[in-house]
Amino acid sequence: MDQRRPLIAGNWKMNGLVADGVALAEALVERSRRHPGLPPDAAAEVPPDVPAALPCDVLVCPPFTLVDRVLQTVSGTKIAVGGQDCHAEASGARTGDVSAEMLKDLGCRYVIVGHSERRADHGEDDRTVRLKAEAALRAGLIAIVCVGETEAERDAGQTEAVVARQIAGSVPAAATPETVVVAYEPVWAIGTGKTATPAEAQAVHARIRAELNALLGSDAAARMRILYGGSVKPGNAAELLGQPDIDGALVGGASLKAEDFWGIVGAAK
Ligand code: 13P
């Protein structure tokens, strides 16, 4: 774990009008400026031009409509901003789509690809996800490649086989620990309040790392971050993040409340 700095990423999904997004980003900026370990009062703040050291990397992924405003709001802090999806191509006749180059141009550093909601709602298969991840690398973004089994697959005992297949099909051959993060999000745990137990999640993360080892070699596999996602909250974050192969969290619902999201940031050490 030492060689992998934790990443706590908020996926806001399709939530927030401009005022909501700016207010949430402002609340995160305010928390990011406090010295860790000191009480949350004015005296504990550092000047805005001296960002406090955070215990981990922190990322928010707002909907496209909010990306620019959130980037402006977090400017000068250590909070990174990413997109929730990108097209595989750089530009062209792709009505409604946004390219990785466009996100990079705005100032994004990351993009999520292959979220189960994209796989299910937009028919994205592993190849599509890999092409999107490759686009992210081409544009200079870090791709967060999502994998995870459905409840039916889990009940059929196929979790590890499904996840291994998704990793093999979705992670670019050129992936490095600097350019790709994997997120394991069991579909049945997303937005349901059900979470994999820390031991269950750890077992799948270890399987993912073994698959990365086969694909990318032992050095890359040892250094690549694997996030857990699915009903992560302040109350369960520390135990999940304490597992040896869980290197951070991809947080949906709890990322919409600054206090909850920052509670999860605080659980990452
Ligand atoms: P929840 O945290 O709301 O379960 O969502 C997880 C998720 O899908 C993050 O990408």
Coordinates of C-alpha atoms and ligand atoms in Angstrom, one line a residue:
M1 CA 0.0 0.0 0.0
D2 CA 2.9 2.3 0.7
Q3 CA 3.8 2.5 -2.9
R4 CA 0.2 3.4 -3.8
R5 CA -1.1 6.8 -2.7
P6 CA -4.8 6.4 -2.0
L7 CA -7.2 8.1 -4.3
I8 CA -10.7 9.2 -3.1
A9 CA -12.8 10.0 -6.1
G10 CA -16.4 11.4 -6.1
N11 CA -18.6 10.5 -9.0
W12 CA -21.5 13.0 -8.9
K13 CA -23.3 11.2 -11.7
M14 CA -26.2 13.2 -13.2
N15 CA -26.7 15.5 -10.2
G16 CA -26.5 19.2 -9.6
L17 CA -27.5 22.4 -11.2
V18 CA -24.8 25.1 -11.3
A19 CA -25.5 26.6 -7.9
D20 CA -25.4 23.1 -6.3
G21 CA -22.2 22.1 -7.9
V22 CA -20.4 25.3 -7.1
A23 CA -21.6 25.2 -3.5
L24 CA -20.4 21.6 -3.1
A25 CA -17.0 22.4 -4.7
E26 CA -16.7 25.4 -2.4
A27 CA -17.4 23.3 0.6
L28 CA -14.7 20.8 -0.4
V29 CA -12.2 23.6 -1.0
E30 CA -12.9 25.0 2.5
R31 CA -12.3 21.6 4.0
S32 CA -9.1 21.0 1.9
R33 CA -7.6 24.2 3.4
R34 CA -7.8 23.0 6.9
H35 CA -4.7 21.5 8.4
P36 CA -5.5 17.8 9.0
G37 CA -5.9 17.1 12.7
L38 CA -6.7 20.6 13.8
P39 CA -10.2 21.7 14.8
P40 CA -12.4 23.1 12.0
D41 CA -12.2 26.7 12.9
A42 CA -10.7 29.8 11.3
A43 CA -7.5 29.6 13.2
A44 CA -6.9 26.1 11.7
E45 CA -7.0 27.4 8.2
V46 CA -3.9 28.0 6.0
P47 CA -3.7 30.9 3.6
P48 CA -5.4 30.0 0.2
D49 CA -2.1 30.1 -1.6
V50 CA -0.7 27.3 0.6
P51 CA -2.8 24.2 0.0
A52 CA -2.8 21.9 3.0
A53 CA -1.3 18.5 2.4
L54 CA -4.1 16.0 1.9
P55 CA -3.9 12.4 3.2
C56 CA -4.6 11.1 -0.3
D57 CA -5.3 12.2 -3.8
V58 CA -8.8 13.8 -4.1
L59 CA -10.9 13.9 -7.2
V60 CA -14.4 15.0 -8.1
C61 CA -16.1 14.1 -11.3
P62 CA -19.1 16.4 -11.9
P63 CA -21.5 16.1 -14.9
F64 CA -20.1 17.8 -18.0
T65 CA -22.2 20.9 -17.5
L66 CA -20.4 21.6 -14.2
V67 CA -16.9 20.7 -15.1
D68 CA -15.7 24.1 -16.0
R69 CA -17.3 25.8 -13.0
V70 CA -16.0 23.2 -10.6
L71 CA -12.5 23.6 -12.1
Q72 CA -12.6 27.3 -11.5
T73 CA -13.8 26.8 -8.0
V74 CA -11.1 24.3 -7.0
S75 CA -8.4 26.2 -8.8
G76 CA -5.2 26.5 -6.7
T77 CA -6.2 23.6 -4.4
K78 CA -5.1 20.0 -4.5
I79 CA -8.5 18.8 -5.6
A80 CA -8.5 17.4 -9.1
V81 CA -11.4 17.3 -11.5
G82 CA -12.4 14.6 -14.0
G83 CA -15.1 13.7 -16.5
Q84 CA -17.5 10.8 -16.1
D85 CA -17.1 9.5 -19.6
C86 CA -15.5 10.4 -22.9
H87 CA -15.8 9.4 -26.6
A88 CA -13.0 7.2 -28.1
E89 CA -12.4 9.7 -30.9
A90 CA -10.8 13.2 -30.5
S91 CA -13.4 15.1 -32.5
G92 CA -16.0 14.7 -35.3
A93 CA -19.7 14.1 -36.0
R94 CA -20.6 12.5 -32.7
T95 CA -23.7 14.4 -31.5
G96 CA -23.9 14.7 -27.7
D97 CA -20.5 13.2 -27.1
V98 CA -17.4 14.8 -25.4
S99 CA -13.8 13.8 -26.2
A100 CA -11.0 13.2 -23.8
E101 CA -9.1 16.0 -25.6
M102 CA -12.0 18.4 -24.7
L103 CA -11.8 17.4 -21.0
K104 CA -8.0 17.8 -21.0
D105 CA -8.4 21.2 -22.6
L106 CA -10.6 22.4 -19.8
G107 CA -8.2 21.3 -17.2
C108 CA -9.4 17.9 -16.2
R109 CA -6.8 15.3 -15.0
Y110 CA -8.9 12.2 -15.0
V111 CA -11.9 10.5 -16.7
I112 CA -14.0 7.6 -15.6
V113 CA -14.6 5.0 -18.3
G114 CA -16.7 1.9 -18.4
H115 CA -18.9 2.7 -15.3
S116 CA -21.5 0.0 -15.0
E117 CA -24.2 2.7 -15.6
R118 CA -22.6 3.4 -19.0
R119 CA -22.1 -0.3 -19.7
A120 CA -25.8 -1.0 -18.9
D121 CA -27.5 2.1 -20.2
H122 CA -25.4 2.7 -23.3
G123 CA -24.4 -0.8 -24.2
E124 CA -20.7 -0.2 -23.7
D125 CA -18.7 -3.5 -24.0
D126 CA -15.1 -4.1 -22.9
R127 CA -13.8 -3.1 -26.3
T128 CA -15.6 0.2 -26.2
V129 CA -14.3 0.9 -22.7
R130 CA -10.8 0.0 -23.8
L131 CA -11.0 2.4 -26.7
K132 CA -12.2 5.2 -24.3
A133 CA -9.4 4.4 -21.9
E134 CA -6.9 4.6 -24.8
A135 CA -8.4 8.0 -25.8
A136 CA -7.8 9.2 -22.2
L137 CA -4.2 8.1 -22.4
R138 CA -3.8 9.8 -25.8
A139 CA -5.2 13.0 -24.4
G140 CA -3.0 12.9 -21.3
L141 CA -5.8 12.1 -18.9
I142 CA -5.7 9.4 -16.2
A143 CA -8.4 6.8 -17.0
I144 CA -10.4 5.3 -14.2
V145 CA -11.4 1.9 -15.7
C146 CA -14.5 0.5 -14.0
V147 CA -15.3 -3.2 -13.7
G148 CA -17.8 -5.2 -11.5
E149 CA -20.2 -8.1 -11.6
T150 CA -24.0 -8.0 -11.5
E151 CA -26.0 -9.6 -8.7
A152 CA -26.9 -12.5 -11.0
E153 CA -23.3 -13.1 -11.9
R154 CA -22.4 -13.0 -8.2
D155 CA -25.1 -15.4 -7.3
A156 CA -23.8 -17.7 -10.0
G157 CA -20.4 -17.7 -8.5
Q158 CA -18.9 -15.9 -11.5
T159 CA -17.6 -12.7 -9.8
E160 CA -13.9 -13.3 -10.3
A161 CA -14.3 -14.7 -13.8
V162 CA -16.4 -11.7 -14.9
V163 CA -14.1 -9.2 -13.4
A164 CA -11.0 -10.9 -14.8
R165 CA -12.6 -10.8 -18.3
Q166 CA -13.5 -7.1 -18.0
I167 CA -10.0 -6.3 -16.9
A168 CA -8.4 -8.2 -19.8
G169 CA -10.8 -6.5 -22.3
S170 CA -10.9 -3.0 -20.9
V171 CA -7.5 -2.1 -19.7
P172 CA -5.2 -0.8 -22.5
A173 CA -2.0 -2.7 -23.2
A174 CA -0.1 0.6 -22.7
A175 CA -1.6 1.2 -19.2
T176 CA 0.8 2.3 -16.5
P177 CA 0.3 3.1 -12.8
E178 CA 0.6 6.7 -13.7
T179 CA -2.1 6.6 -16.5
V180 CA -4.6 4.1 -15.3
V181 CA -6.6 3.5 -12.1
V182 CA -8.9 0.5 -11.9
A183 CA -12.2 0.8 -10.0
Y184 CA -14.0 -2.4 -8.7
E185 CA -17.7 -1.6 -8.3
P186 CA -20.0 -4.6 -7.8
V187 CA -23.2 -3.5 -9.6
W188 CA -25.4 -4.9 -6.8
A189 CA -23.6 -2.6 -4.3
I190 CA -24.1 0.7 -6.2
G191 CA -26.7 3.0 -4.7
T192 CA -28.2 0.1 -2.8
G193 CA -26.7 0.6 0.7
K194 CA -25.3 -2.9 0.3
T195 CA -21.5 -3.1 0.4
A196 CA -19.2 -6.0 -0.2
T197 CA -17.6 -7.0 3.1
P198 CA -14.0 -5.8 3.4
A199 CA -12.9 -9.4 3.0
E200 CA -15.0 -10.0 -0.1
A201 CA -13.8 -6.8 -1.7
Q202 CA -10.2 -7.6 -0.8
A203 CA -10.5 -11.0 -2.5
V204 CA -11.7 -9.5 -5.7
H205 CA -9.1 -6.7 -5.6
A206 CA -6.4 -9.4 -5.2
R207 CA -7.8 -11.2 -8.2
I208 CA -7.8 -8.0 -10.2
R209 CA -4.2 -7.4 -9.2
A210 CA -3.3 -10.9 -10.4
E211 CA -5.0 -10.2 -13.7
L212 CA -3.1 -6.9 -14.0
N213 CA 0.1 -8.8 -13.3
A214 CA -0.6 -11.1 -16.2
L215 CA -1.4 -8.2 -18.5
L216 CA 1.1 -5.6 -17.5
G217 CA 3.8 -7.3 -15.5
S218 CA 4.6 -7.4 -11.8
D219 CA 5.9 -3.8 -11.4
A220 CA 2.9 -2.1 -13.0
A221 CA 0.5 -4.4 -11.1
A222 CA 2.1 -3.7 -7.8
R223 CA 1.9 0.0 -8.3
M224 CA -1.5 0.4 -10.0
R225 CA -4.3 1.7 -7.8
I226 CA -7.5 -0.3 -7.5
L227 CA -10.4 1.6 -6.0
Y228 CA -13.5 0.1 -4.4
G229 CA -16.9 1.6 -5.2
G230 CA -20.5 0.8 -4.1
S231 CA -22.2 2.4 -1.1
V232 CA -18.9 3.7 0.4
K233 CA -19.7 6.0 3.4
P234 CA -17.7 7.6 6.2
G235 CA -18.8 4.7 8.4
N236 CA -17.5 1.9 6.3
A237 CA -14.6 3.6 4.5
A238 CA -11.8 3.0 7.0
E239 CA -12.3 -0.8 7.1
L240 CA -12.5 -1.0 3.3
L241 CA -9.5 1.2 2.8
G242 CA -7.6 -0.8 5.4
Q243 CA -7.5 -3.8 3.1
P244 CA -4.1 -4.4 1.5
D245 CA -5.3 -4.2 -2.1
I246 CA -7.9 -1.4 -1.7
D247 CA -6.2 1.8 -2.7
G248 CA -9.0 4.2 -2.6
A249 CA -12.7 4.7 -3.2
L250 CA -15.0 5.7 -6.0
V251 CA -17.9 7.3 -4.2
G252 CA -21.4 8.1 -5.6
G253 CA -24.1 9.2 -3.3
A254 CA -21.9 10.1 -0.4
S255 CA -19.8 12.4 -2.7
L256 CA -22.8 14.8 -3.0
K257 CA -22.4 15.8 0.7
A258 CA -19.2 17.6 1.5
E259 CA -19.1 16.4 5.0
D260 CA -19.6 12.7 4.0
F261 CA -17.1 12.9 1.2
W262 CA -14.5 14.6 3.4
G263 CA -15.1 12.0 6.1
I264 CA -14.1 9.3 3.5
V265 CA -11.0 11.4 2.5
G266 CA -10.1 11.5 6.2
A267 CA -10.4 7.7 6.4
A268 CA -7.7 7.3 3.7
K269 CA -4.2 7.1 5.1
Ligands
13P1 P1 -22.8 4.8 -4.6 O1 -21.6 5.3 -3.8 O2 -23.9 5.8 -4.7 O3 -23.2 3.4 -4.3 O4 -22.2 4.8 -6.1 C1 -21.0 4.1 -6.4 C2 -20.7 4.5 -7.8 O5 -21.3 4.1 -8.7 C3 -19.5 5.4 -8.0 O6 -19.1 5.4 -9.3

